[in-house]
PDB file of C-alpha atoms in Angstrom:
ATOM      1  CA  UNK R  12       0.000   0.000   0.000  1.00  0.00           C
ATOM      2  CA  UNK R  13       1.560   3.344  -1.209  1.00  0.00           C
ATOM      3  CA  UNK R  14       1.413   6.103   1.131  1.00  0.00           C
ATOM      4  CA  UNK R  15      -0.291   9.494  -0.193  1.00  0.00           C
ATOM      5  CA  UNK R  16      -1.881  13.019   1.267  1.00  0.00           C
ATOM      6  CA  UNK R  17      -5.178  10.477   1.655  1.00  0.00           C
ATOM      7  CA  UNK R  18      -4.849   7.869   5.025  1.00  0.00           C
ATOM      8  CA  UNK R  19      -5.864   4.259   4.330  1.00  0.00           C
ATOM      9  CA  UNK R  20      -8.705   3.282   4.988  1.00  0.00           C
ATOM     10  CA  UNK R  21      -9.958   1.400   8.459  1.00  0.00           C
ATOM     11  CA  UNK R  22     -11.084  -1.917   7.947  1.00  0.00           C
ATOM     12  CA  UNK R  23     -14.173  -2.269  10.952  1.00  0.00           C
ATOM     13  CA  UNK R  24     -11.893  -5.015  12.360  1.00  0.00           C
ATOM     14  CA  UNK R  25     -13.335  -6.446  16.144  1.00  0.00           C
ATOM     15  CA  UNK R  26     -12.322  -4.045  18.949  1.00  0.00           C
ATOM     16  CA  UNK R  27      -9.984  -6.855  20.252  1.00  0.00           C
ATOM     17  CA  UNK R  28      -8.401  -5.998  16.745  1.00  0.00           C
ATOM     18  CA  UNK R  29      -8.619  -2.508  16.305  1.00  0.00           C
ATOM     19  CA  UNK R  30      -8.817  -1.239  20.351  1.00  0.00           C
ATOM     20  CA  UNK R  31      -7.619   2.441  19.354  1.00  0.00           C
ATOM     21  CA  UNK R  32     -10.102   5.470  18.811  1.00  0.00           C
ATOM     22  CA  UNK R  33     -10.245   5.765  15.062  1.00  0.00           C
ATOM     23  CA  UNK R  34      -9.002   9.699  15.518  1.00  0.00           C
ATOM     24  CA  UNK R  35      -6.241   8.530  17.395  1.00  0.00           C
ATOM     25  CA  UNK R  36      -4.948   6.492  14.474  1.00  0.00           C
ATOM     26  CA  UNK R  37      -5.704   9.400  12.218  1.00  0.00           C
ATOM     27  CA  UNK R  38      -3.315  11.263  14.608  1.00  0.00           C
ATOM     28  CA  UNK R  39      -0.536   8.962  14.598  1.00  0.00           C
ATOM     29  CA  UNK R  40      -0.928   8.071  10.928  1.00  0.00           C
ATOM     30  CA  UNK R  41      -0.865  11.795   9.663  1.00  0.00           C
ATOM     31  CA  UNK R  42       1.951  12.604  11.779  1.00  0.00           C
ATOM     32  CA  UNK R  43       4.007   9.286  10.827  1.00  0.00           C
ATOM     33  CA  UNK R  44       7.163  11.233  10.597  1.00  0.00           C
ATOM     34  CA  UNK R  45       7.267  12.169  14.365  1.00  0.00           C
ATOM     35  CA  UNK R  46       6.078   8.966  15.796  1.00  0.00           C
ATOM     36  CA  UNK R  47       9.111   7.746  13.317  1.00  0.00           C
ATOM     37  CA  UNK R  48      11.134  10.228  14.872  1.00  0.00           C
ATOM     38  CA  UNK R  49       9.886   9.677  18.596  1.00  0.00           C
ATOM     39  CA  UNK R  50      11.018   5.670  18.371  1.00  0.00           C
ATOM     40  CA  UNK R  51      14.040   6.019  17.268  1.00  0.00           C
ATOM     41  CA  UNK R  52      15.215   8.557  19.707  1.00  0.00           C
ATOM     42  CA  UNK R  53      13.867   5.658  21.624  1.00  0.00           C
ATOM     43  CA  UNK R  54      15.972   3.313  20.068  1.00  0.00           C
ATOM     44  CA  UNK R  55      19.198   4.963  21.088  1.00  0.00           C
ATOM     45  CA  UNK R  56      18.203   5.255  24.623  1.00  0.00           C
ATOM     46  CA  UNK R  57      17.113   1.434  24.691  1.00  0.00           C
ATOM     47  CA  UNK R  58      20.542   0.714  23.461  1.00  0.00           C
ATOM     48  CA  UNK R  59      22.363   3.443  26.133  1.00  0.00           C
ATOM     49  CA  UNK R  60      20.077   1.481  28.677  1.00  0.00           C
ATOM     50  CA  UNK R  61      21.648  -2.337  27.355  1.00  0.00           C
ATOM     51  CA  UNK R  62      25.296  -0.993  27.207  1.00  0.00           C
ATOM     52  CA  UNK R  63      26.298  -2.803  30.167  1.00  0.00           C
ATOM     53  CA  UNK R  64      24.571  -6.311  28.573  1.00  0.00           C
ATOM     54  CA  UNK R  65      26.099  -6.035  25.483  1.00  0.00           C
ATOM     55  CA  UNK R  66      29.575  -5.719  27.011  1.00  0.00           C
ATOM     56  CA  UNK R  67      29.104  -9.512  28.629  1.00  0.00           C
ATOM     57  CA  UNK R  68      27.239 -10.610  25.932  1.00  0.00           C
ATOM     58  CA  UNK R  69      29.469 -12.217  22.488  1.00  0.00           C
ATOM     59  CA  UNK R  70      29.285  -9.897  19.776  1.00  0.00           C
ATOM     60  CA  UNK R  71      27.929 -12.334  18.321  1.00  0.00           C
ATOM     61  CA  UNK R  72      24.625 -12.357  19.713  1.00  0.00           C
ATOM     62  CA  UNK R  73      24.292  -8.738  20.424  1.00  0.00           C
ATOM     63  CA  UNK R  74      21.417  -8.795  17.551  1.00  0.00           C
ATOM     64  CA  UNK R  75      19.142 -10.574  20.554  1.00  0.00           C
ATOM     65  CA  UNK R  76      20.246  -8.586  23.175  1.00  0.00           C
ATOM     66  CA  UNK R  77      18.372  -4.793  23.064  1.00  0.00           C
ATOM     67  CA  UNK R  78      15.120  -6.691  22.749  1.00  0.00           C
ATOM     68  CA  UNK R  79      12.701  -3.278  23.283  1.00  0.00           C
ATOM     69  CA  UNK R  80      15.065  -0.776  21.311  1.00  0.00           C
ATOM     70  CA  UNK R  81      14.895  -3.312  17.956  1.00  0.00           C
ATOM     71  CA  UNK R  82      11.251  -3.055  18.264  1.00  0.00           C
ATOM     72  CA  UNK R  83      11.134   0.177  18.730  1.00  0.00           C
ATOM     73  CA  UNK R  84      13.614   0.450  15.521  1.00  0.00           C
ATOM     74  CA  UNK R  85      11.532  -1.777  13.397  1.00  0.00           C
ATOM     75  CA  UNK R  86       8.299   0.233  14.211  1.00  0.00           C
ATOM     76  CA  UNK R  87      10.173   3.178  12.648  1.00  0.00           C
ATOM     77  CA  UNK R  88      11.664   1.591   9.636  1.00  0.00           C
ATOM     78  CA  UNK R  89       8.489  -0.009   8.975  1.00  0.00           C
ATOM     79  CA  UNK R  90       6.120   3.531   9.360  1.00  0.00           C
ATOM     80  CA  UNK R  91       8.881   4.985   7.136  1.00  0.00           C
ATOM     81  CA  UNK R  92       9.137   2.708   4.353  1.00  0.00           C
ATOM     82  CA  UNK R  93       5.078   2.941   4.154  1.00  0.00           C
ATOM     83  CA  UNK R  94       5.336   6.783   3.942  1.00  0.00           C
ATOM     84  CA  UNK R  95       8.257   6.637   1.027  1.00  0.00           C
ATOM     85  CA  UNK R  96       5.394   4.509  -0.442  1.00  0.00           C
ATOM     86  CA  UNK R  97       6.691   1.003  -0.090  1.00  0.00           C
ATOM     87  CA  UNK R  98       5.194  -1.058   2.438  1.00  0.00           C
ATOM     88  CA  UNK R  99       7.292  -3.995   3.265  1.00  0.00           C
ATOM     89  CA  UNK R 100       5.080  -6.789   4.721  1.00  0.00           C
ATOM     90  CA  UNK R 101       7.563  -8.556   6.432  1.00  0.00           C
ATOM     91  CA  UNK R 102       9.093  -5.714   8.484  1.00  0.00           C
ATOM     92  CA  UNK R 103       5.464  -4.261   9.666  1.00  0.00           C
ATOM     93  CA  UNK R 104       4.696  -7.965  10.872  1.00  0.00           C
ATOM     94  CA  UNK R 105       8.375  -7.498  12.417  1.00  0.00           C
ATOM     95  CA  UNK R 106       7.190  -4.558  14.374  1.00  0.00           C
ATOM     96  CA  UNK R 107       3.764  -5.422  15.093  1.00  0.00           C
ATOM     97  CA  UNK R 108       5.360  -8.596  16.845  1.00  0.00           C
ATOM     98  CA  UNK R 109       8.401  -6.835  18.823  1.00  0.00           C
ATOM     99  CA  UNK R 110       5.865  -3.573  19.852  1.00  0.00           C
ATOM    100  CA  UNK R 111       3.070  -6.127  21.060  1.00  0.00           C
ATOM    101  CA  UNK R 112       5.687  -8.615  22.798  1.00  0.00           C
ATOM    102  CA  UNK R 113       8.471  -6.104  24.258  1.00  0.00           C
ATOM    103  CA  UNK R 114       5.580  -3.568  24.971  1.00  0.00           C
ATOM    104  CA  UNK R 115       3.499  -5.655  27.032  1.00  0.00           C
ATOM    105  CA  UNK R 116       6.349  -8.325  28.252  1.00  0.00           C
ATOM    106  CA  UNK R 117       8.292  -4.995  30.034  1.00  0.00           C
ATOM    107  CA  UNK R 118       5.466  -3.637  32.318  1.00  0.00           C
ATOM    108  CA  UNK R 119       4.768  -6.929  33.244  1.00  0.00           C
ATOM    109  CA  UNK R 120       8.178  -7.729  34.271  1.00  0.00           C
ATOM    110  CA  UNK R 121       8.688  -4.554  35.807  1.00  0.00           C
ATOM    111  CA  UNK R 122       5.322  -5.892  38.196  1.00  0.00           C
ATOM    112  CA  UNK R 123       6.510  -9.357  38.827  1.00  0.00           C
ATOM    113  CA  UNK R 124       9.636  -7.437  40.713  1.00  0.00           C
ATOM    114  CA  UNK R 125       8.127  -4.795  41.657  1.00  0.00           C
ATOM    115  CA  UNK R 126      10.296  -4.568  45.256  1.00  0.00           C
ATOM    116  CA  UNK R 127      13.634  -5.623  43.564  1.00  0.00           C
ATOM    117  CA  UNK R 128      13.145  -2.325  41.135  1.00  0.00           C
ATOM    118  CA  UNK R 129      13.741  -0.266  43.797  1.00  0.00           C
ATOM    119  CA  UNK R 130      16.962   0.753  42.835  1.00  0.00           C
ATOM    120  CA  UNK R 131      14.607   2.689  39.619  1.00  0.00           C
ATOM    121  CA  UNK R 132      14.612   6.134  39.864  1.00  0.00           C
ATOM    122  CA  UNK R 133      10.279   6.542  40.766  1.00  0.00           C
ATOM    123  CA  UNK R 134      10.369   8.410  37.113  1.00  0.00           C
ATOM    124  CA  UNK R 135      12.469   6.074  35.376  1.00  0.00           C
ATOM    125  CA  UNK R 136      10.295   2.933  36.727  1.00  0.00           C
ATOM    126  CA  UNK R 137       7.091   5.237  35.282  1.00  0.00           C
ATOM    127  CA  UNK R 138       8.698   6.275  31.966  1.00  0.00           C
ATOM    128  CA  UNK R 139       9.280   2.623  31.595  1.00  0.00           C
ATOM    129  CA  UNK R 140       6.161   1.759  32.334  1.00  0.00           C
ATOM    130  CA  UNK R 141       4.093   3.968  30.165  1.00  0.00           C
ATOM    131  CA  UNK R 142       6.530   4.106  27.319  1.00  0.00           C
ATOM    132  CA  UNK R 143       6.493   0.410  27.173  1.00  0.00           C
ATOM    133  CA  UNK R 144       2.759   0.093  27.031  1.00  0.00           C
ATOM    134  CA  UNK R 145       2.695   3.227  24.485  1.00  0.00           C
ATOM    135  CA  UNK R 146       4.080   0.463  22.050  1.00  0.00           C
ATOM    136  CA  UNK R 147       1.636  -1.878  21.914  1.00  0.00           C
ATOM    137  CA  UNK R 148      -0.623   0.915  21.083  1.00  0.00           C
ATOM    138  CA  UNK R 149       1.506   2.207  18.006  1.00  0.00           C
ATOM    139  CA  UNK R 150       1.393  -1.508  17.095  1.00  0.00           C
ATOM    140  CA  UNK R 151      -2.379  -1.636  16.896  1.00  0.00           C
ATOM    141  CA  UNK R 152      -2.383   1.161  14.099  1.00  0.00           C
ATOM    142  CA  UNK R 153      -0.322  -0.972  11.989  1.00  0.00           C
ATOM    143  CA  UNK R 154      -3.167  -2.933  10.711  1.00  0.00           C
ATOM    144  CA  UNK R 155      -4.102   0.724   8.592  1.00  0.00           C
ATOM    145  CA  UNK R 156      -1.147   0.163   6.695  1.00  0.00           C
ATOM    146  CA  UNK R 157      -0.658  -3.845   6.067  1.00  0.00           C
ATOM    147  CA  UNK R 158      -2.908  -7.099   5.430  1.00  0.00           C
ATOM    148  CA  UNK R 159      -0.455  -9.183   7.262  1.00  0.00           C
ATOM    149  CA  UNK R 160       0.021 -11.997   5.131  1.00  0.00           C
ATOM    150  CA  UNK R 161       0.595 -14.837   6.046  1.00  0.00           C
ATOM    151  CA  UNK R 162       4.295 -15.496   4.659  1.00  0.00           C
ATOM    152  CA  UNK R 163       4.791 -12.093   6.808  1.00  0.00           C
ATOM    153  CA  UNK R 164       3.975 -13.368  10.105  1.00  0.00           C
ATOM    154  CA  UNK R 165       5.616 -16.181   9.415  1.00  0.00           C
ATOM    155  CA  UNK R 166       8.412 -14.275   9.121  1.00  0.00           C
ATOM    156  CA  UNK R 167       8.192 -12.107  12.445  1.00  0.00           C
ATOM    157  CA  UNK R 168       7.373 -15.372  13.584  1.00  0.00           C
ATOM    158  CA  UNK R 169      10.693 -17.010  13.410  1.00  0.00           C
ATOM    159  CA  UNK R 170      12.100 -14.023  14.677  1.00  0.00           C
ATOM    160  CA  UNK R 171      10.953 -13.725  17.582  1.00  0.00           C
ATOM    161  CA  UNK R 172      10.783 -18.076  18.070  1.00  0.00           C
ATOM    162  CA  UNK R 173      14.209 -17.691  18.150  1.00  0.00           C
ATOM    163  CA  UNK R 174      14.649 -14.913  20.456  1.00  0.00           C
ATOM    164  CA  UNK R 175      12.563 -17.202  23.268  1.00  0.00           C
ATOM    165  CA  UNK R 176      14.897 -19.563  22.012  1.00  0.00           C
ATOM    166  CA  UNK R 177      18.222 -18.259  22.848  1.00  0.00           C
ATOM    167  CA  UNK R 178      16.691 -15.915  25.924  1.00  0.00           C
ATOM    168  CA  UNK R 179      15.482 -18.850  28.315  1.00  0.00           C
ATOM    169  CA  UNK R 180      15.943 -22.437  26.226  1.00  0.00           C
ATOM    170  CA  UNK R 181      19.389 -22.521  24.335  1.00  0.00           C
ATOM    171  CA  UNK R 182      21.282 -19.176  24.590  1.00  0.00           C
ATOM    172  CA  UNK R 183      23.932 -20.749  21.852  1.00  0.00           C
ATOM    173  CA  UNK R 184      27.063 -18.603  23.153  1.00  0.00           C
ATOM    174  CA  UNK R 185      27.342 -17.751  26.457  1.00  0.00           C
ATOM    175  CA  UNK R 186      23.909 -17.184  28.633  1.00  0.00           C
ATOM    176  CA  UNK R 187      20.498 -16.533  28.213  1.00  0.00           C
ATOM    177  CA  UNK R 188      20.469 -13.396  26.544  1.00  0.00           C
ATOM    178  CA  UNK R 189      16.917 -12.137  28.219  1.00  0.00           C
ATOM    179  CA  UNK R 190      16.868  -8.464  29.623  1.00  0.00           C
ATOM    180  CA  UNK R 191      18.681  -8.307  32.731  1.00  0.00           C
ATOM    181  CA  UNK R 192      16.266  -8.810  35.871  1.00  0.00           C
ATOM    182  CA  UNK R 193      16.866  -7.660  39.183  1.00  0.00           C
ATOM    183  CA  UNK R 194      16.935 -10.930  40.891  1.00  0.00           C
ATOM    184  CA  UNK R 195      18.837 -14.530  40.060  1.00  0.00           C
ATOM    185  CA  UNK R 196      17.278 -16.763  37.728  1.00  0.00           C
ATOM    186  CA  UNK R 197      16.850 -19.220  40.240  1.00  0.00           C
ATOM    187  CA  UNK R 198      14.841 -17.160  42.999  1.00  0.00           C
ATOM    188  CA  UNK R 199      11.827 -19.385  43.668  1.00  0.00           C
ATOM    189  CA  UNK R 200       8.552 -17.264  42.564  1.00  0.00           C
ATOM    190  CA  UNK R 201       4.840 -18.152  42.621  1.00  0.00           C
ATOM    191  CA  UNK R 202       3.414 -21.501  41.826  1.00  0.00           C
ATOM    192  CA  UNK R 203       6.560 -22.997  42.784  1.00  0.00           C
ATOM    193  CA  UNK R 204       8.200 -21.286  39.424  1.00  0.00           C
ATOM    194  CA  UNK R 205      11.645 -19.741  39.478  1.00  0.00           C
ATOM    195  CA  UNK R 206      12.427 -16.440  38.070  1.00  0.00           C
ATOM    196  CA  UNK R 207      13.434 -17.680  34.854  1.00  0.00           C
ATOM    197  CA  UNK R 208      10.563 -19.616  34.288  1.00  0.00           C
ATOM    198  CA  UNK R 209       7.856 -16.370  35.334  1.00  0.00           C
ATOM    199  CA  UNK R 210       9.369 -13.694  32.767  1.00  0.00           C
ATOM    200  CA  UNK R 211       9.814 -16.923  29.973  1.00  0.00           C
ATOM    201  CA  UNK R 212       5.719 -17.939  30.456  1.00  0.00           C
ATOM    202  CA  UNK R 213       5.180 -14.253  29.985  1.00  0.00           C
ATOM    203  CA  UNK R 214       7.258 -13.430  26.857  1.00  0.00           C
ATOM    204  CA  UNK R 215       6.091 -17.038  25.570  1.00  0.00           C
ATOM    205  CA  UNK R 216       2.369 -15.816  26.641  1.00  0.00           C
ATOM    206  CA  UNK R 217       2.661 -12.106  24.462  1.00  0.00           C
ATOM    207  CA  UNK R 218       4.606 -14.308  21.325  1.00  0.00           C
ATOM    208  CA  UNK R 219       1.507 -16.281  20.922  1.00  0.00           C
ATOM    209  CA  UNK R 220      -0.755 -13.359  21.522  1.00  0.00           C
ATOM    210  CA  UNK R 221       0.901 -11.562  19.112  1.00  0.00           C
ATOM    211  CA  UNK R 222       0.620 -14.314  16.454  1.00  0.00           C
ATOM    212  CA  UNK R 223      -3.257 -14.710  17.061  1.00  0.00           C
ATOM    213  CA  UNK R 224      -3.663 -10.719  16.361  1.00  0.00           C
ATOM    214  CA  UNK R 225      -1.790 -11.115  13.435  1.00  0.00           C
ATOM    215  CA  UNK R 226      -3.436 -13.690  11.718  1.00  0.00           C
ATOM    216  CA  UNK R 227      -7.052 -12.391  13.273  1.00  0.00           C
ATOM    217  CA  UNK R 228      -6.650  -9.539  11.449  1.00  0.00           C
ATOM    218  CA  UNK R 229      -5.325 -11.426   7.950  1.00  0.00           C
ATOM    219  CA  UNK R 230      -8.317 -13.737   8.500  1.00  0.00           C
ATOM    220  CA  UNK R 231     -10.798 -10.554   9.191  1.00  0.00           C
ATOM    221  CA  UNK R 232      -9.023  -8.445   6.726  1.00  0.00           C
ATOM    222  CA  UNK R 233      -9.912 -11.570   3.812  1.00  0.00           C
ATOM    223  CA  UNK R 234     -13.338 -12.132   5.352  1.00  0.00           C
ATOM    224  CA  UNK R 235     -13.946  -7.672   4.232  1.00  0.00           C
ATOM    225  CA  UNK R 236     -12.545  -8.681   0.569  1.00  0.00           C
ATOM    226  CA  UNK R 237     -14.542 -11.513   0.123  1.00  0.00           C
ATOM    227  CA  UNK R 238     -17.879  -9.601   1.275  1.00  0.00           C
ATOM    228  CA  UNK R 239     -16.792  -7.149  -1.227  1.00  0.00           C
ATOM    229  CA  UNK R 240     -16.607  -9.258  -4.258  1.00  0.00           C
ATOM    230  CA  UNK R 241     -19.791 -11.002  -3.198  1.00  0.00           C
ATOM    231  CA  UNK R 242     -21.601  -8.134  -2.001  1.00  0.00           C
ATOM    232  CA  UNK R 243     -22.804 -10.039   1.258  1.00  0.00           C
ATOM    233  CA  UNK R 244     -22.568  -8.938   4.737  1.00  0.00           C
ATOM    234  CA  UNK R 245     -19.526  -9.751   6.925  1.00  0.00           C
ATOM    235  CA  UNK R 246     -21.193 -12.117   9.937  1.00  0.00           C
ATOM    236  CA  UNK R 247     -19.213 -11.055  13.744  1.00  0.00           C
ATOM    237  CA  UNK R 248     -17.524  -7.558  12.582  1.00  0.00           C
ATOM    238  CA  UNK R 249     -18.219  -4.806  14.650  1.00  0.00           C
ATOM    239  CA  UNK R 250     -19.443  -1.520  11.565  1.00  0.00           C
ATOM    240  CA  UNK R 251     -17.903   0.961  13.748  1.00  0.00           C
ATOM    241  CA  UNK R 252     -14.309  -0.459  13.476  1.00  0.00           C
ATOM    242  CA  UNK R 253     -13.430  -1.225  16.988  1.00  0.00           C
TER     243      UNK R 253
END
């Protein structure tokens, strides 16, 4: 889909699909360039923040390492390429994946610990917070600008399989290569989990949850043509878009 003066259209996906106002979309989408801008001033403080990881990680595996500031950096290369008019499926399902995973995966990790954060600035624990969670909202405009196919998310897919891979299963070189926590890996947690196993079930949780959206919306987003060619109503679609 080429980008021009006119926005895309909004397919009336499900709310679970489509949960942001339609003139907050508008926003975003109109000013593309700043939310392009906005992430990747992100991206170079995610990497500031993962300087100290990446000098005991091998360089080899430093492209698993800043797991929030690549998502952040796909989101931005993805917007862009739509606005120079070429939409490149596979890196929008890219940064639908890392925004929805890394953007819900942080907060959540940032709750499980809450006490052993202490050592957070208060406003660096809250910037965290929100900023984190302010990228799984730029990830639910993304369906205005691709049809996720399938070959896409299978892509984004195997990306992010083999991040869970190497972060908590088989880290390959060294150790798992999962954001640093604030407590050891083996700390015993609730229902009789350790620490490695609470922030793996939730980054395992968001991967799958991201691959359902994805496909949801493909599977919605078919459902719209086919009602179009047939002229038939679409059964379960919510008219005002979500």
């Amino acid at each position: 889909m080429s980008a021009t003066n006119q926005l895309p259209p909004r397919d009336p996906l499900p709310r679970y699909l489509a949960p942001v106002p339609k003139l907050l979309e508008d926003l975003g989408l109109r000013f593309a360039w700043l939310v392009v801008a906005i992430n990747l001033v992100g991206t170079v403080f995610g990497f500031w923040y993962y300087s100290g990881q990446f000098a005991e990680t091998a360089t080899v595996m430093w492209p698993w390492v800043p797991d929030s500031p690549m998502a952040t950096l796909l989101i931005a290369l993805a917007i862009a390429a739509w606005k120079l008019g070429h939409e490149l499926p596979w890196l929008t399902a890219l940064a639908f994946f890392g925004n929805v995973i890394l953007g819900l995966w942080t907060p959540y990790t940032l709750l499980v610990f809450y006490d052993s954060y202490a050592y957070l600035h208060p406003l660096m624990f809250q910037f965290l917070f929100w900023s984190h969670l302010a990228m799984v909202v730029q990830a639910f405009v993304l369906h205005r600008i691709t049809d996720f196919p399938v070959w896409a998310v299978a892509v984004a897919l195997a990306w992010y399989a083999s991040n869970l891979i190497v972060d908590y299963f088989i880290p390959v070189v060294g150790e798992p290569h999962h954001t640093t926590i604030p407590v050891e890996r083996e700390a015993a947690m609730f229902l009789e989990a350790d620490a490695l196993g609470v922030i793996a079930a939730g980054e395992v949780t968001f991967t799958l949850l991201a691959l359902f959206l994805a496909l949801a919306t493909r599977v919605k987003k078919c459902e719209r043509a086919e009602v179009g060619r047939t002229g038939g109503e679409t059964p379960g679609t919510d008219p005002g878009g979500g």
